[in-house]
Amino acid sequence: MDKSTQSREQWNSRLGFILAAMGSAVGLGNIWKFAYVTGENGGAAFILIYLACVFLIGVPIILAEFTIGRRAQSDAVGSFQKLAPNKPWEIGGFLGVIAAFIILSFYSVIAGWVLKYVWSYITGGLWSTPESGFGGYFGEFISGTYWPLFWHLLFMVMTVGVVVVGIKKGIEKANLILMPALGVLIVLLAVYSLTLGGAKEGLSFIFSPDWSAFADPKVYLAALGQAFFSLSLGMGALITYGSYLSKKEKLPSATVSVASLDTGFAIVAGIMIFPAIFAFGLAPDAGPGLIFIVLPEIFAKIGGFGIVVGLLFFLLVAAAALSSAISLLEVAVAFFMRKYEWSRKKATIILGVVIYLIGVPSALSQGGPLSGKSFLFGLPVLDGLAMLSDILLPIGGLVIALFVGWGWKKADALAESDMKEGFLASLWIFLLRYVAPVSIAIIILNATGLLSAILGAFGIEF
Ligand code: PFF
């Protein structure tokens, strides 16, 4: 055993690891991002492609990430270096660390909005319908300069606070109670939302596909990106969490639990949000502000008790966001701790400050001083970074799939992942070798227009 392995922290229990991985997966992606990208991409067709991405591409790669991390007992980059020294695979790990900076920078901004809503439910700002309506209330908040920055700061401080404490005491404990509570609450709210009068339209929006949407390459990229984002996949977060795991655990069952829980959360959140959108005559494609406008409408409809429900809801979403944010920060922290021999404290604080600063333009881009300015892909900063993550995470996933699928001997991959020889094991390897890499490559090339350019060069019209 080398020194780094000896001093490496471990999860307290099997349950602790699974809950932490679930905590990483379930977050703003399931509620905030799932709702607004589903709304923007036409609903059911998007959801179908998303589900296919989760089960055919996501699930095999989750298991691959856990396997790499547990085998290597190192961070996203170190794991590749350890298992394949002096080979280019580590590029996948570097991309992951870069993605962690980018994603956490805007994730913390949105989580800051959630904190602001918690505060508004405590102090009365959302106790009754604001004069300018819930849309106006959100718009006024977001067009400020200092408040969005303040809430972004507060969330980053909280994230740093947990990660500084370390794996066992911080990350593991934070997940134990809050996740089940959030699950129960969104199921109750989904049932309530179905009684509001928009059930038919809402359900048909998310469950009966408009076939023309299948022709749009952007919908595929959005769905693929959403699957990776929601599962915390493609950037080494699950490699890093897997690295704090001992050899006793069974990885395939952990994989299935994480994927099904995460997907269940998203679908239930959809059932909570879309019927309400139609009941209140709102537009599903309102963009990143969607849930901040729709959900308070639902809570107002509940009556006096709705204030308590609203408070509880945003509190639990803040907790879910926190358990995801800590996994994002942990990817970068684990890398810097090993690479530069920084202490956990030093790495966490320095990286927290840097990521906060990277997030500043996002915080000002949704109505504030930078709104209307296009940045990446012709989009405002926050939307552009979210789209960049839709590309970065699948590319990271592509590297991971190829690494385990082709870089390892099949027998080793099976032994390390606790898969027993048989149909499922062969399916896993097949999905990693062919299905995941080919579909990721096609979806990215197609959505960026590169596919038709490449085919065009060969005289094929696409
Ligand atoms: N899975 C998280 C969510 O759905 O909110 C976001 C996330 C966490 C993405 C960790 C990537 C990651 F590594």
mmCIF file of N, CA and C in Angstrom, residues 113 116-117 120-121 124-143 196 276 280 282 286 288-303 306-307 310-311 314:
data_model
loop_
_atom_site.group_PDB
_atom_site.id
_atom_site.type_symbol
_atom_site.label_atom_id
_atom_site.label_comp_id
_atom_site.label_asym_id
_atom_site.label_seq_id
_atom_site.Cartn_x
_atom_site.Cartn_y
_atom_site.Cartn_z
ATOM 1 N N TRP A 113 -30.023 31.600 -5.410
ATOM 2 C CA TRP A 113 -31.425 32.009 -5.624
ATOM 3 C C TRP A 113 -32.321 31.211 -4.686
ATOM 4 N N LYS A 116 -32.157 32.569 -1.295
ATOM 5 C CA LYS A 116 -32.921 33.830 -1.241
ATOM 6 C C LYS A 116 -34.418 33.510 -1.055
ATOM 7 N N TYR A 117 -34.899 32.472 -1.731
ATOM 8 C CA TYR A 117 -36.318 32.121 -1.604
ATOM 9 C C TYR A 117 -36.620 31.557 -0.219
ATOM 10 N N SER A 120 -36.991 34.550 1.777
ATOM 11 C CA SER A 120 -38.250 35.257 1.506
ATOM 12 C C SER A 120 -39.422 34.560 2.188
ATOM 13 N N TYR A 121 -39.369 33.228 2.281
ATOM 14 C CA TYR A 121 -40.443 32.517 2.980
ATOM 15 C C TYR A 121 -40.328 32.690 4.493
ATOM 16 N N GLY A 124 -41.298 36.881 4.910
ATOM 17 C CA GLY A 124 -42.596 37.415 4.500
ATOM 18 C C GLY A 124 -42.691 37.892 3.069
ATOM 19 N N GLY A 125 -41.563 37.995 2.365
ATOM 20 C CA GLY A 125 -41.589 38.476 0.979
ATOM 21 C C GLY A 125 -42.506 37.652 0.082
ATOM 22 N N LEU A 126 -42.659 36.370 0.412
ATOM 23 C CA LEU A 126 -43.482 35.508 -0.445
ATOM 24 C C LEU A 126 -44.713 34.972 0.291
ATOM 25 N N TRP A 127 -45.090 35.639 1.355
ATOM 26 C CA TRP A 127 -46.251 35.158 2.107
ATOM 27 C C TRP A 127 -47.554 35.405 1.364
ATOM 28 N N SER A 128 -47.556 36.439 0.537
ATOM 29 C CA SER A 128 -48.744 36.647 -0.296
ATOM 30 C C SER A 128 -48.233 36.988 -1.694
ATOM 31 N N THR A 129 -49.140 37.007 -2.651
ATOM 32 C CA THR A 129 -48.678 37.272 -4.015
ATOM 33 C C THR A 129 -48.115 38.693 -4.088
ATOM 34 N N PRO A 130 -46.861 38.828 -4.517
ATOM 35 C CA PRO A 130 -46.267 40.171 -4.598
ATOM 36 C C PRO A 130 -47.024 41.029 -5.613
ATOM 37 N N GLU A 131 -46.925 42.353 -5.456
ATOM 38 C CA GLU A 131 -47.658 43.261 -6.354
ATOM 39 C C GLU A 131 -47.400 42.975 -7.823
ATOM 40 N N SER A 132 -46.132 42.720 -8.135
ATOM 41 C CA SER A 132 -45.792 42.502 -9.540
ATOM 42 C C SER A 132 -45.930 41.030 -9.938
ATOM 43 N N GLY A 133 -46.559 40.234 -9.080
ATOM 44 C CA GLY A 133 -46.702 38.799 -9.373
ATOM 45 C C GLY A 133 -45.407 38.068 -9.050
ATOM 46 N N PHE A 134 -45.471 36.734 -9.136
ATOM 47 C CA PHE A 134 -44.274 35.967 -8.783
ATOM 48 C C PHE A 134 -43.170 36.133 -9.825
ATOM 49 N N GLY A 135 -43.588 36.319 -11.075
ATOM 50 C CA GLY A 135 -42.603 36.561 -12.131
ATOM 51 C C GLY A 135 -41.880 37.880 -11.886
ATOM 52 N N GLY A 136 -42.658 38.896 -11.514
ATOM 53 C CA GLY A 136 -42.074 40.214 -11.253
ATOM 54 C C GLY A 136 -41.131 40.161 -10.055
ATOM 55 N N TYR A 137 -41.535 39.429 -9.038
ATOM 56 C CA TYR A 137 -40.722 39.311 -7.826
ATOM 57 C C TYR A 137 -39.356 38.717 -8.170
ATOM 58 N N PHE A 138 -39.408 37.653 -8.962
ATOM 59 C CA PHE A 138 -38.157 37.005 -9.350
ATOM 60 C C PHE A 138 -37.314 37.962 -10.202
ATOM 61 N N GLY A 139 -37.990 38.610 -11.167
ATOM 62 C CA GLY A 139 -37.288 39.528 -12.070
ATOM 63 C C GLY A 139 -36.598 40.655 -11.314
ATOM 64 N N GLU A 140 -37.302 41.183 -10.304
ATOM 65 C CA GLU A 140 -36.702 42.290 -9.544
ATOM 66 C C GLU A 140 -35.463 41.826 -8.780
ATOM 67 N N PHE A 141 -35.589 40.651 -8.182
ATOM 68 C CA PHE A 141 -34.441 40.132 -7.425
ATOM 69 C C PHE A 141 -33.235 39.945 -8.336
ATOM 70 N N ILE A 142 -33.494 39.331 -9.464
ATOM 71 C CA ILE A 142 -32.391 38.902 -10.311
ATOM 72 C C ILE A 142 -31.774 40.058 -11.084
ATOM 73 N N SER A 143 -32.517 41.164 -11.195
ATOM 74 C CA SER A 143 -31.922 42.276 -11.930
ATOM 75 C C SER A 143 -31.059 43.145 -11.019
ATOM 76 N N LEU A 196 -54.611 20.770 -9.531
ATOM 77 C CA LEU A 196 -54.774 22.204 -9.784
ATOM 78 C C LEU A 196 -55.477 22.547 -11.096
ATOM 79 N N ALA A 276 -48.770 22.353 -12.938
ATOM 80 C CA ALA A 276 -48.964 23.683 -12.349
ATOM 81 C C ALA A 276 -48.714 24.770 -13.383
ATOM 82 N N PHE A 280 -51.638 27.508 -14.270
ATOM 83 C CA PHE A 280 -51.520 28.953 -14.056
ATOM 84 C C PHE A 280 -51.302 29.723 -15.353
ATOM 85 N N LEU A 282 -48.854 29.612 -17.424
ATOM 86 C CA LEU A 282 -47.485 30.104 -17.633
ATOM 87 C C LEU A 282 -46.849 29.372 -18.814
ATOM 88 N N ALA A 286 -39.743 29.182 -19.968
ATOM 89 C CA ALA A 286 -39.346 30.452 -19.361
ATOM 90 C C ALA A 286 -37.852 30.521 -19.020
ATOM 91 N N PRO A 288 -34.074 29.586 -17.115
ATOM 92 C CA PRO A 288 -33.564 29.222 -15.789
ATOM 93 C C PRO A 288 -34.417 29.710 -14.610
ATOM 94 N N GLY A 289 -35.271 30.694 -14.826
ATOM 95 C CA GLY A 289 -36.068 31.196 -13.702
ATOM 96 C C GLY A 289 -37.338 30.385 -13.455
ATOM 97 N N LEU A 290 -37.579 29.395 -14.323
ATOM 98 C CA LEU A 290 -38.872 28.697 -14.323
ATOM 99 C C LEU A 290 -39.393 28.307 -12.936
ATOM 100 N N ILE A 291 -38.607 27.510 -12.195
ATOM 101 C CA ILE A 291 -39.181 27.007 -10.935
ATOM 102 C C ILE A 291 -39.398 28.124 -9.910
ATOM 103 N N PHE A 292 -38.629 29.197 -10.048
ATOM 104 C CA PHE A 292 -38.752 30.275 -9.063
ATOM 105 C C PHE A 292 -40.034 31.082 -9.281
ATOM 106 N N ILE A 293 -40.628 30.900 -10.435
ATOM 107 C CA ILE A 293 -41.878 31.588 -10.708
ATOM 108 C C ILE A 293 -43.070 30.652 -10.481
ATOM 109 N N VAL A 294 -42.908 29.401 -10.964
ATOM 110 C CA VAL A 294 -44.034 28.466 -10.901
ATOM 111 C C VAL A 294 -44.304 27.963 -9.484
ATOM 112 N N LEU A 295 -43.247 27.560 -8.797
ATOM 113 C CA LEU A 295 -43.487 26.913 -7.510
ATOM 114 C C LEU A 295 -44.143 27.842 -6.490
ATOM 115 N N PRO A 296 -43.691 29.085 -6.380
ATOM 116 C CA PRO A 296 -44.395 29.966 -5.438
ATOM 117 C C PRO A 296 -45.881 30.111 -5.773
ATOM 118 N N GLU A 297 -46.213 30.000 -7.061
ATOM 119 C CA GLU A 297 -47.641 30.021 -7.437
ATOM 120 C C GLU A 297 -48.362 28.850 -6.782
ATOM 121 N N ILE A 298 -47.726 27.669 -6.846
ATOM 122 C CA ILE A 298 -48.356 26.493 -6.238
ATOM 123 C C ILE A 298 -48.517 26.720 -4.740
ATOM 124 N N PHE A 299 -47.460 27.205 -4.114
ATOM 125 C CA PHE A 299 -47.524 27.365 -2.662
ATOM 126 C C PHE A 299 -48.592 28.391 -2.265
ATOM 127 N N ALA A 300 -48.725 29.433 -3.079
ATOM 128 C CA ALA A 300 -49.738 30.449 -2.768
ATOM 129 C C ALA A 300 -51.129 29.832 -2.853
ATOM 130 N N LYS A 301 -51.285 28.944 -3.804
ATOM 131 C CA LYS A 301 -52.572 28.295 -4.016
ATOM 132 C C LYS A 301 -52.967 27.422 -2.820
ATOM 133 N N ILE A 302 -51.968 26.883 -2.136
ATOM 134 C CA ILE A 302 -52.251 26.010 -0.993
ATOM 135 C C ILE A 302 -52.902 26.806 0.140
ATOM 136 N N GLY A 303 -52.657 28.104 0.173
ATOM 137 C CA GLY A 303 -53.205 28.925 1.254
ATOM 138 C C GLY A 303 -52.156 29.154 2.335
ATOM 139 N N GLY A 306 -49.344 26.962 2.800
ATOM 140 C CA GLY A 306 -48.415 26.988 1.665
ATOM 141 C C GLY A 306 -47.103 27.694 2.001
ATOM 142 N N ILE A 307 -47.173 28.624 2.946
ATOM 143 C CA ILE A 307 -45.946 29.332 3.329
ATOM 144 C C ILE A 307 -44.964 28.350 3.968
ATOM 145 N N GLY A 310 -43.698 26.052 1.243
ATOM 146 C CA GLY A 310 -42.717 26.758 0.416
ATOM 147 C C GLY A 310 -41.374 26.837 1.122
ATOM 148 N N LEU A 311 -41.430 27.185 2.375
ATOM 149 C CA LEU A 311 -40.200 27.299 3.156
ATOM 150 C C LEU A 311 -39.477 25.949 3.194
ATOM 151 N N PHE A 314 -38.006 24.937 -0.363
ATOM 152 C CA PHE A 314 -36.758 25.584 -0.773
ATOM 153 C C PHE A 314 -35.604 25.221 0.168
#
